[in-house]
CSV table of C-alpha atoms in Angstrom, one decimal:
chain,number,residue,atom,x,y,z
G,1,MET,CA,-27.6,96.3,5.3
G,2,THR,CA,-26.7,92.7,7.4
G,3,ASN,CA,-23.1,93.0,8.4
G,4,PRO,CA,-21.1,89.8,5.8
G,5,LEU,CA,-18.7,89.3,8.9
G,6,SER,CA,-21.7,88.8,11.1
G,7,ARG,CA,-23.3,86.0,7.9
G,8,HIS,CA,-20.2,83.7,8.2
G,9,ARG,CA,-20.5,83.6,11.9
G,10,SER,CA,-24.2,82.8,12.2
G,11,ALA,CA,-23.3,79.9,9.6
G,12,THR,CA,-20.5,78.6,11.5
G,13,LEU,CA,-22.2,78.6,14.9
G,14,LEU,CA,-25.0,76.8,12.7
G,15,ALA,CA,-22.5,74.5,11.5
G,16,ALA,CA,-21.1,73.9,14.8
G,17,MET,CA,-24.1,73.2,16.8
G,18,LEU,CA,-25.5,70.7,13.6
G,19,GLY,CA,-22.5,68.8,14.8
G,20,ILE,CA,-23.6,68.2,18.6
G,21,VAL,CA,-27.3,67.4,18.0
G,22,PRO,CA,-26.0,64.2,16.6
G,23,ALA,CA,-24.1,64.0,19.6
G,24,LEU,CA,-26.8,64.2,21.6
G,25,GLY,CA,-29.3,61.9,20.3
G,26,ALA,CA,-31.4,64.0,17.7
G,27,PRO,CA,-31.9,61.9,14.1
G,28,ALA,CA,-29.0,63.6,12.0
G,29,PHE,CA,-30.5,63.6,8.1
G,30,ALA,CA,-27.0,65.0,6.5
G,31,ARG,CA,-23.0,64.0,7.9
G,32,THR,CA,-21.3,66.8,7.9
G,33,PRO,CA,-17.4,66.1,8.3
G,34,PRO,CA,-16.6,67.4,11.4
G,35,PRO,CA,-15.2,71.3,12.1
G,36,GLY,CA,-11.5,71.7,12.2
G,37,ILE,CA,-8.6,74.2,14.1
G,38,GLY,CA,-9.6,77.0,11.9
G,39,ASP,CA,-13.5,76.6,12.0
G,40,CYS,CA,-13.5,77.0,15.8
G,41,ALA,CA,-10.8,80.0,15.7
G,42,ALA,CA,-13.7,82.5,13.4
G,43,ILE,CA,-16.1,81.4,16.4
G,44,THR,CA,-16.7,84.4,18.9
G,45,SER,CA,-17.5,83.7,21.8
G,46,ASP,CA,-15.2,82.3,24.1
G,47,ARG,CA,-17.6,79.3,25.0
G,48,GLU,CA,-18.5,77.6,22.0
G,49,ARG,CA,-14.9,78.3,20.8
G,50,LEU,CA,-13.2,76.4,23.7
G,51,ALA,CA,-16.1,73.9,23.5
G,52,CYS,CA,-15.4,73.3,19.5
G,53,TYR,CA,-11.9,72.8,20.3
G,54,ASP,CA,-12.5,70.1,23.0
G,55,ARG,CA,-14.6,68.3,19.5
G,56,VAL,CA,-11.5,69.2,17.3
G,57,SER,CA,-9.2,67.6,20.0
G,58,ALA,CA,-11.1,65.0,20.5
G,59,ASN,CA,-11.5,63.6,17.5
G,60,VAL,CA,-7.6,63.6,16.9
G,61,ALA,CA,-6.9,62.1,20.1
G,62,ALA,CA,-9.3,59.3,19.9
G,63,PRO,CA,-8.3,56.1,18.0
G,64,ALA,CA,-9.6,54.6,14.6
G,65,PRO,CA,-12.1,52.4,16.0
G,66,ASP,CA,-10.8,48.9,14.4
G,67,PRO,CA,-11.7,47.1,11.4
G,68,GLU,CA,-14.3,44.3,11.6
G,69,PRO,CA,-12.1,41.3,12.2
G,70,GLU,CA,-12.5,39.2,8.4
G,71,ARG,CA,-14.5,36.1,9.4
G,72,ALA,CA,-12.6,32.6,9.5
G,73,ALA,CA,-13.5,30.3,6.9
G,74,MET,CA,-14.3,27.1,8.8
G,75,THR,CA,-12.1,24.3,9.4
G,76,ALA,CA,-13.0,22.1,10.5
G,77,PRO,CA,-13.2,20.2,6.6
G,78,ALA,CA,-9.8,21.0,6.6
G,79,ALA,CA,-9.1,19.5,10.4
G,80,SER,CA,-10.6,16.5,8.8
G,81,ALA,CA,-8.3,16.6,5.7
G,82,SER,CA,-5.5,17.0,8.0
G,83,ALA,CA,-5.9,14.4,10.8
G,84,SER,CA,-6.5,11.8,7.2
G,85,ALA,CA,-3.5,12.8,5.5
G,86,SER,CA,-1.8,12.0,8.8
G,87,SER,CA,-3.3,8.5,9.0
G,88,ASP,CA,-2.2,7.7,5.2
G,89,THR,CA,1.0,9.0,7.0
G,90,GLU,CA,1.4,7.0,9.9
G,91,ALA,CA,0.2,4.2,6.9
G,92,SER,CA,3.3,4.2,4.7
G,93,ASP,CA,6.6,5.9,5.1
G,94,PRO,CA,8.1,6.6,1.7
G,95,THR,CA,12.0,5.9,2.5
G,96,SER,CA,11.2,1.9,4.0
G,97,LEU,CA,11.7,-0.6,2.6
G,98,ILE,CA,8.8,-2.9,3.4
G,99,ASP,CA,6.5,-0.5,2.8
G,100,ALA,CA,7.8,-0.2,-0.7
G,101,ALA,CA,8.5,-3.8,-1.6
G,102,TRP,CA,4.5,-4.5,-0.3
G,103,GLY,CA,2.4,-1.9,-1.6
G,104,PHE,CA,1.7,0.1,1.7
G,105,ALA,CA,1.8,3.0,0.8
G,106,PRO,CA,-1.5,4.2,0.7
G,107,ASP,CA,-1.7,5.9,-3.0
G,108,SER,CA,-0.1,2.6,-4.3
G,109,GLU,CA,-1.9,0.7,-7.1
G,110,ARG,CA,-4.8,-2.3,-5.5
G,111,TYR,CA,-4.0,-4.7,-8.3
G,112,THR,CA,-0.3,-5.2,-8.8
G,113,ILE,CA,1.9,-7.2,-10.4
G,114,ALA,CA,5.6,-6.4,-8.6
G,115,PHE,CA,8.5,-8.4,-8.0
G,116,HIS,CA,8.7,-11.1,-5.0
G,117,ARG,CA,12.1,-12.6,-4.5
G,118,PRO,CA,15.3,-11.4,-6.7
G,119,ASN,CA,14.7,-12.4,-10.7
G,120,TYR,CA,18.3,-13.3,-11.3
G,121,LEU,CA,20.6,-15.4,-14.0
G,122,GLN,CA,23.9,-16.6,-12.8
G,123,PHE,CA,26.2,-16.9,-15.8
G,124,ALA,CA,28.3,-19.3,-13.7
G,125,ARG,CA,27.7,-20.7,-10.9
G,126,TYR,CA,30.9,-23.2,-9.0
G,127,SER,CA,30.0,-26.4,-6.9
G,128,SER,CA,32.9,-28.0,-3.8
G,129,ARG,CA,30.9,-31.1,-3.5
G,130,PRO,CA,27.8,-31.9,-6.9
G,131,ASN,CA,25.0,-34.5,-6.3
G,132,ASN,CA,25.4,-37.3,-8.8
G,133,ALA,CA,23.4,-39.5,-6.4
G,134,PRO,CA,20.0,-39.0,-7.3
G,135,PHE,CA,21.5,-39.1,-11.0
G,136,GLN,CA,23.3,-42.8,-11.2
G,137,THR,CA,20.3,-44.4,-12.6
G,138,LEU,CA,19.8,-41.8,-15.8
G,139,PHE,CA,23.9,-42.1,-16.4
G,140,ALA,CA,24.0,-45.9,-16.0
G,141,THR,CA,21.6,-45.7,-19.3
G,142,THR,CA,24.6,-43.7,-21.3
G,143,GLN,CA,27.4,-45.7,-22.8
G,144,ASP,CA,29.9,-43.7,-20.9
G,145,PRO,CA,30.1,-44.7,-17.1
G,146,ASP,CA,32.1,-41.9,-16.1
G,147,VAL,CA,29.1,-39.7,-16.5
G,148,GLU,CA,29.8,-37.2,-14.4
G,149,LEU,CA,27.6,-33.4,-13.1
G,150,ASN,CA,29.8,-30.7,-14.2
G,151,SER,CA,31.2,-28.6,-11.0
G,152,THR,CA,30.2,-25.3,-12.7
G,153,GLU,CA,26.7,-24.4,-13.8
G,154,ALA,CA,24.0,-21.6,-15.0
G,155,ARG,CA,21.3,-20.9,-12.7
G,156,PHE,CA,18.0,-18.6,-12.8
G,157,GLN,CA,15.2,-17.6,-10.8
G,158,ILE,CA,12.1,-16.4,-11.8
G,159,SER,CA,9.8,-14.5,-8.9
G,160,PHE,CA,6.9,-12.6,-8.7
G,161,LYS,CA,3.8,-11.7,-6.8
G,162,ALA,CA,0.2,-10.3,-7.4
G,163,ARG,CA,-1.9,-8.1,-5.5
G,164,LEU,CA,-5.4,-10.0,-5.9
G,165,TRP,CA,-7.4,-7.3,-3.0
G,166,ALA,CA,-6.5,-4.5,-0.3
G,167,THR,CA,-8.1,-2.7,1.6
G,168,ASP,CA,-8.5,1.2,0.7
G,169,ASN,CA,-5.6,2.4,2.6
G,170,ARG,CA,-3.3,-0.8,1.7
G,171,ARG,CA,-2.4,-2.2,5.7
G,172,PHE,CA,-3.9,-5.7,4.5
G,173,GLY,CA,-4.0,-7.2,1.5
G,174,ILE,CA,-4.4,-10.4,-0.3
G,175,TRP,CA,-1.1,-11.9,-2.8
G,176,ALA,CA,-0.9,-15.2,-4.5
G,177,ALA,CA,2.8,-14.9,-5.6
G,178,TYR,CA,5.2,-17.8,-8.0
G,179,THR,CA,9.2,-18.3,-7.7
G,180,GLN,CA,11.1,-20.7,-10.1
G,181,GLN,CA,14.6,-21.8,-9.7
G,182,SER,CA,16.3,-23.5,-12.6
G,183,GLN,CA,19.9,-25.4,-12.3
G,184,TRP,CA,21.2,-25.4,-15.7
G,185,GLN,CA,24.2,-27.9,-16.5
G,186,VAL,CA,24.7,-25.3,-19.4
G,187,TYR,CA,28.6,-26.6,-20.2
G,188,ASN,CA,27.5,-29.7,-19.9
G,189,ASP,CA,27.8,-31.7,-23.0
G,190,GLU,CA,28.4,-35.3,-22.4
G,191,VAL,CA,24.6,-36.0,-21.3
G,192,SER,CA,23.4,-32.7,-23.8
G,193,ARG,CA,23.4,-29.7,-21.7
G,194,PRO,CA,20.3,-31.2,-19.3
G,195,PHE,CA,18.9,-29.3,-16.7
G,196,ARG,CA,19.9,-30.8,-13.7
G,197,GLU,CA,16.9,-29.6,-11.3
G,198,ASN,CA,14.0,-26.9,-11.3
G,199,ASN,CA,12.0,-25.9,-8.1
G,200,TYR,CA,8.6,-24.2,-7.9
G,201,MET,CA,6.7,-22.8,-5.6
G,202,PRO,CA,3.4,-21.0,-5.5
G,203,GLU,CA,2.4,-19.2,-2.6
G,204,LEU,CA,-1.1,-17.9,-1.7
G,205,MET,CA,-0.9,-14.7,1.7
G,206,ALA,CA,-2.8,-12.7,3.6
G,207,SER,CA,0.1,-9.5,4.2
G,208,PHE,CA,-0.7,-6.7,6.7
G,209,ARG,CA,1.0,-4.4,8.5
G,210,PRO,CA,1.1,-4.0,11.9
G,211,ASP,CA,2.7,-0.1,12.5
G,212,VAL,CA,4.4,-1.2,16.0
G,213,GLU,CA,8.1,0.6,16.7
G,214,PHE,CA,10.4,-0.6,19.6
G,215,GLY,CA,13.9,0.2,20.1
G,216,GLY,CA,14.2,3.0,17.2
G,217,PHE,CA,12.6,-0.5,15.2
G,218,HIS,CA,9.2,-0.3,13.3
G,219,TRP,CA,7.2,-3.7,12.5
G,220,ARG,CA,5.9,-3.2,9.1
G,221,LEU,CA,5.1,-6.9,8.3
G,222,PHE,CA,3.8,-9.4,9.2
G,223,ASN,CA,2.7,-12.8,6.2
G,224,PHE,CA,0.5,-15.6,7.1
G,225,GLY,CA,0.2,-18.1,4.2
G,226,TYR,CA,0.6,-21.2,2.0
G,227,THR,CA,3.2,-22.4,0.5
G,228,HIS,CA,3.5,-26.0,-1.8
G,229,GLN,CA,7.0,-26.5,-3.3
G,230,SER,CA,8.6,-29.5,-5.1
G,231,ASN,CA,10.9,-30.0,-8.4
G,232,GLY,CA,8.2,-31.7,-10.9
G,233,ARG,CA,9.9,-34.6,-10.4
G,234,ALA,CA,8.9,-38.7,-10.8
G,235,ASP,CA,10.3,-41.0,-8.3
G,236,PRO,CA,12.7,-41.4,-7.4
G,237,ILE,CA,13.8,-38.3,-7.6
G,238,SER,CA,10.6,-36.5,-6.7
G,239,ARG,CA,10.8,-34.0,-4.1
G,240,SER,CA,8.3,-32.2,-2.3
G,241,TRP,CA,7.1,-30.5,0.8
G,242,ASP,CA,3.9,-27.8,2.0
G,243,ARG,CA,4.0,-25.7,4.7
G,244,LEU,CA,2.5,-22.5,6.7
G,245,ILE,CA,4.7,-19.8,6.7
G,246,ALA,CA,4.0,-16.9,8.9
G,247,GLU,CA,6.9,-13.6,7.9
G,248,PHE,CA,7.6,-10.7,10.4
G,249,GLY,CA,9.3,-7.8,9.0
G,250,ILE,CA,11.3,-4.8,11.2
G,251,GLU,CA,13.0,-2.4,10.0
G,252,ARG,CA,15.1,0.4,10.9
G,253,GLY,CA,17.2,2.6,8.3
G,254,ASN,CA,18.6,0.7,6.0
G,255,PHE,CA,18.2,-2.5,7.9
G,256,ALA,CA,15.9,-4.5,7.6
G,257,LEU,CA,15.4,-7.9,9.2
G,258,LEU,CA,12.5,-10.6,7.9
G,259,ILE,CA,11.7,-13.6,10.2
G,260,ARG,CA,9.9,-17.0,8.9
G,261,PRO,CA,8.9,-19.6,11.2
G,262,TRP,CA,6.6,-22.3,8.7
G,263,TYR,CA,5.1,-25.8,9.9
G,264,ARG,CA,4.9,-28.8,7.7
G,265,PHE,CA,1.8,-30.8,6.3
G,266,ALA,CA,2.5,-34.1,7.1
G,267,GLU,CA,2.5,-36.9,4.4
G,268,ASP,CA,1.4,-40.6,4.6
G,269,GLU,CA,4.9,-41.6,5.2
G,270,GLY,CA,4.8,-44.4,1.8
G,271,GLU,CA,3.8,-41.5,-0.3
G,272,ASP,CA,6.5,-38.6,1.4
G,273,ASP,CA,9.5,-38.0,-0.8
G,274,ASN,CA,12.1,-36.5,1.7
G,275,PRO,CA,10.4,-37.8,5.3
G,276,ASP,CA,13.5,-36.2,7.3
G,277,ILE,CA,13.6,-32.8,5.2
G,278,LEU,CA,13.1,-30.8,8.4
G,279,ASP,CA,15.8,-32.8,9.8
G,280,TYR,CA,18.6,-30.4,7.3
G,281,TYR,CA,16.2,-26.8,6.2
G,282,GLY,CA,14.3,-26.7,10.3
G,283,TYR,CA,11.7,-25.1,11.1
G,284,GLY,CA,11.7,-21.2,10.0
G,285,ASP,CA,15.2,-18.5,8.4
G,286,ILE,CA,16.3,-15.4,9.1
G,287,THR,CA,17.6,-13.2,6.2
G,288,ALA,CA,19.2,-9.7,6.9
G,289,ILE,CA,19.1,-6.9,4.8
G,290,TYR,CA,21.1,-4.1,4.8
G,291,LYS,CA,21.2,-1.3,2.0
G,292,TRP,CA,24.6,1.2,1.3
G,293,HIS,CA,24.9,3.8,-1.2
G,294,GLY,CA,23.0,1.7,-4.0
G,295,HIS,CA,24.7,-1.7,-3.1
G,296,SER,CA,22.8,-4.0,-1.2
G,297,PHE,CA,23.9,-7.0,1.1
G,298,SER,CA,21.6,-10.1,2.5
G,299,LEU,CA,22.9,-12.7,4.7
G,300,MET,CA,20.2,-15.6,5.0
G,301,GLY,CA,20.7,-18.7,8.0
G,302,ARG,CA,18.2,-21.4,8.2
G,303,GLY,CA,18.7,-24.8,10.6
G,304,ASN,CA,17.8,-27.7,12.7
G,305,LEU,CA,19.6,-27.4,16.1
G,306,GLU,CA,18.9,-30.7,17.4
G,307,THR,CA,20.5,-32.5,14.5
G,308,ASP,CA,23.2,-29.7,13.9
G,309,LYS,CA,22.3,-28.8,10.4
G,310,GLY,CA,21.4,-26.0,8.5
G,311,ALA,CA,22.8,-23.0,5.9
G,312,ALA,CA,23.8,-20.0,5.3
G,313,GLN,CA,23.8,-17.8,1.9
G,314,PHE,CA,24.8,-14.2,0.9
G,315,SER,CA,24.3,-12.0,-1.6
G,316,TRP,CA,25.6,-8.8,-2.9
G,317,THR,CA,22.9,-6.7,-5.1
G,318,THR,CA,25.2,-4.0,-7.2
G,319,PRO,CA,23.6,-0.7,-8.3
G,320,PRO,CA,22.6,-0.1,-12.1
G,321,LEU,CA,24.9,-1.7,-14.3
G,322,LEU,CA,22.8,-1.6,-17.9
G,323,GLY,CA,19.5,-0.1,-17.3
G,324,PRO,CA,17.9,-2.4,-14.8
G,325,LEU,CA,20.3,-5.1,-14.2
G,326,ARG,CA,22.6,-5.9,-11.4
G,327,GLY,CA,25.5,-7.0,-10.8
G,328,TYR,CA,24.9,-10.3,-8.3
G,329,VAL,CA,27.4,-12.5,-6.8
G,330,GLN,CA,25.7,-15.6,-4.7
G,331,ALA,CA,27.4,-17.9,-2.2
G,332,PHE,CA,25.6,-20.8,-0.6
G,333,THR,CA,27.1,-23.1,1.7
G,334,GLY,CA,24.9,-26.5,4.3
G,335,TYR,CA,22.6,-27.8,3.5
G,336,GLY,CA,19.0,-27.6,0.6
G,337,ASP,CA,20.9,-25.3,-2.2
G,338,SER,CA,18.2,-27.0,-4.2
G,339,LEU,CA,15.8,-29.9,-3.5
G,340,ILE,CA,16.9,-32.6,-4.3
G,341,ASP,CA,20.4,-31.3,-2.4
G,342,TYR,CA,18.1,-31.2,0.6
G,343,ASP,CA,20.5,-33.2,2.2
G,344,TRP,CA,23.4,-33.1,0.6
G,345,LYS,CA,26.3,-30.8,1.8
G,346,GLN,CA,28.3,-28.3,-0.4
G,347,ASN,CA,29.6,-24.7,-0.9
G,348,ALA,CA,28.9,-22.8,-4.1
G,349,ILE,CA,29.2,-19.7,-5.4
G,350,GLY,CA,27.8,-18.1,-8.5
G,351,ILE,CA,27.9,-15.0,-10.6
G,352,GLY,CA,25.7,-13.0,-12.9
G,353,VAL,CA,22.8,-10.2,-12.8
G,354,THR,CA,20.1,-9.9,-11.4
G,355,LEU,CA,16.4,-7.0,-11.5
G,356,ASN,CA,15.9,-6.8,-8.2
G,357,ASP,CA,16.8,-8.4,-5.0
G,358,GLN,CA,15.0,-8.9,-1.6
G,359,LEU,CA,13.5,-5.7,-0.7
């Protein structure tokens, strides 16, 4: 009869040897768990027991192999998208007054209609010196020889622009614009409340966003185009001129500066209704705009240094008072409050409401 203890020792020794064989390079058909300390203690041979302890110690001390690193997803497309997003960010600043006014944001509508210049109604506009001279012939036909223009009248302006075409990133576009300004003698019942003057101004221009920074200022607008302005009257009170106008828009935070030089197309001497208009309007204008807590302040200046004639206009737009309507105050001094007054100097102030301001 075989001793049970001998059978156990033989089985243990056989298991230990099977654990060694794969380590020596022999093929293993079944993986057995490594021996534990209790298994080593059952081995009677000192040499084999010591070898078993060494193997157990090696299994405990050896660090677990690092798991195979996860394969990272390819990043080339993401990098490309990031670069594209960066490019779009450079093309538009969500806080920019100019970007908002001219639709330079890459996600803006390619074909759109928007406000251009202020759209306002002045309920009352007072002039310190109404220009009666152009209307003397008209007044002479009335039965009252003492009829004159009222110092206070109403005035309104409508102005919008439409983008006809734009690049995919919206940094370049073609615009058409129209502005109409009307002076209405609504309080003058002696001459049947006529419209004293209407000025019509269609424009066609190319608009580009340069995106140039200098000294904390950002050059974000360059427009170049053709402008016609007239009052639609026949002689002797017809007034009109045609210009090429460039516009440079720079800004810093809530402050913007619009600089507009222009070139007037010459007309035939016998057909020019206002040959000396540049003496009073000069060769360009500059408009400064500042936003503060929902208020908008603007100051426009223009003139001719050679003739020492020009004009200045200040406007204040309040935050919304009723729906989209904002309070509006406009003050003017100098020559050219309208085309019929291009060579007439006066001071004027008006109050009313507006839907928008310059930017």
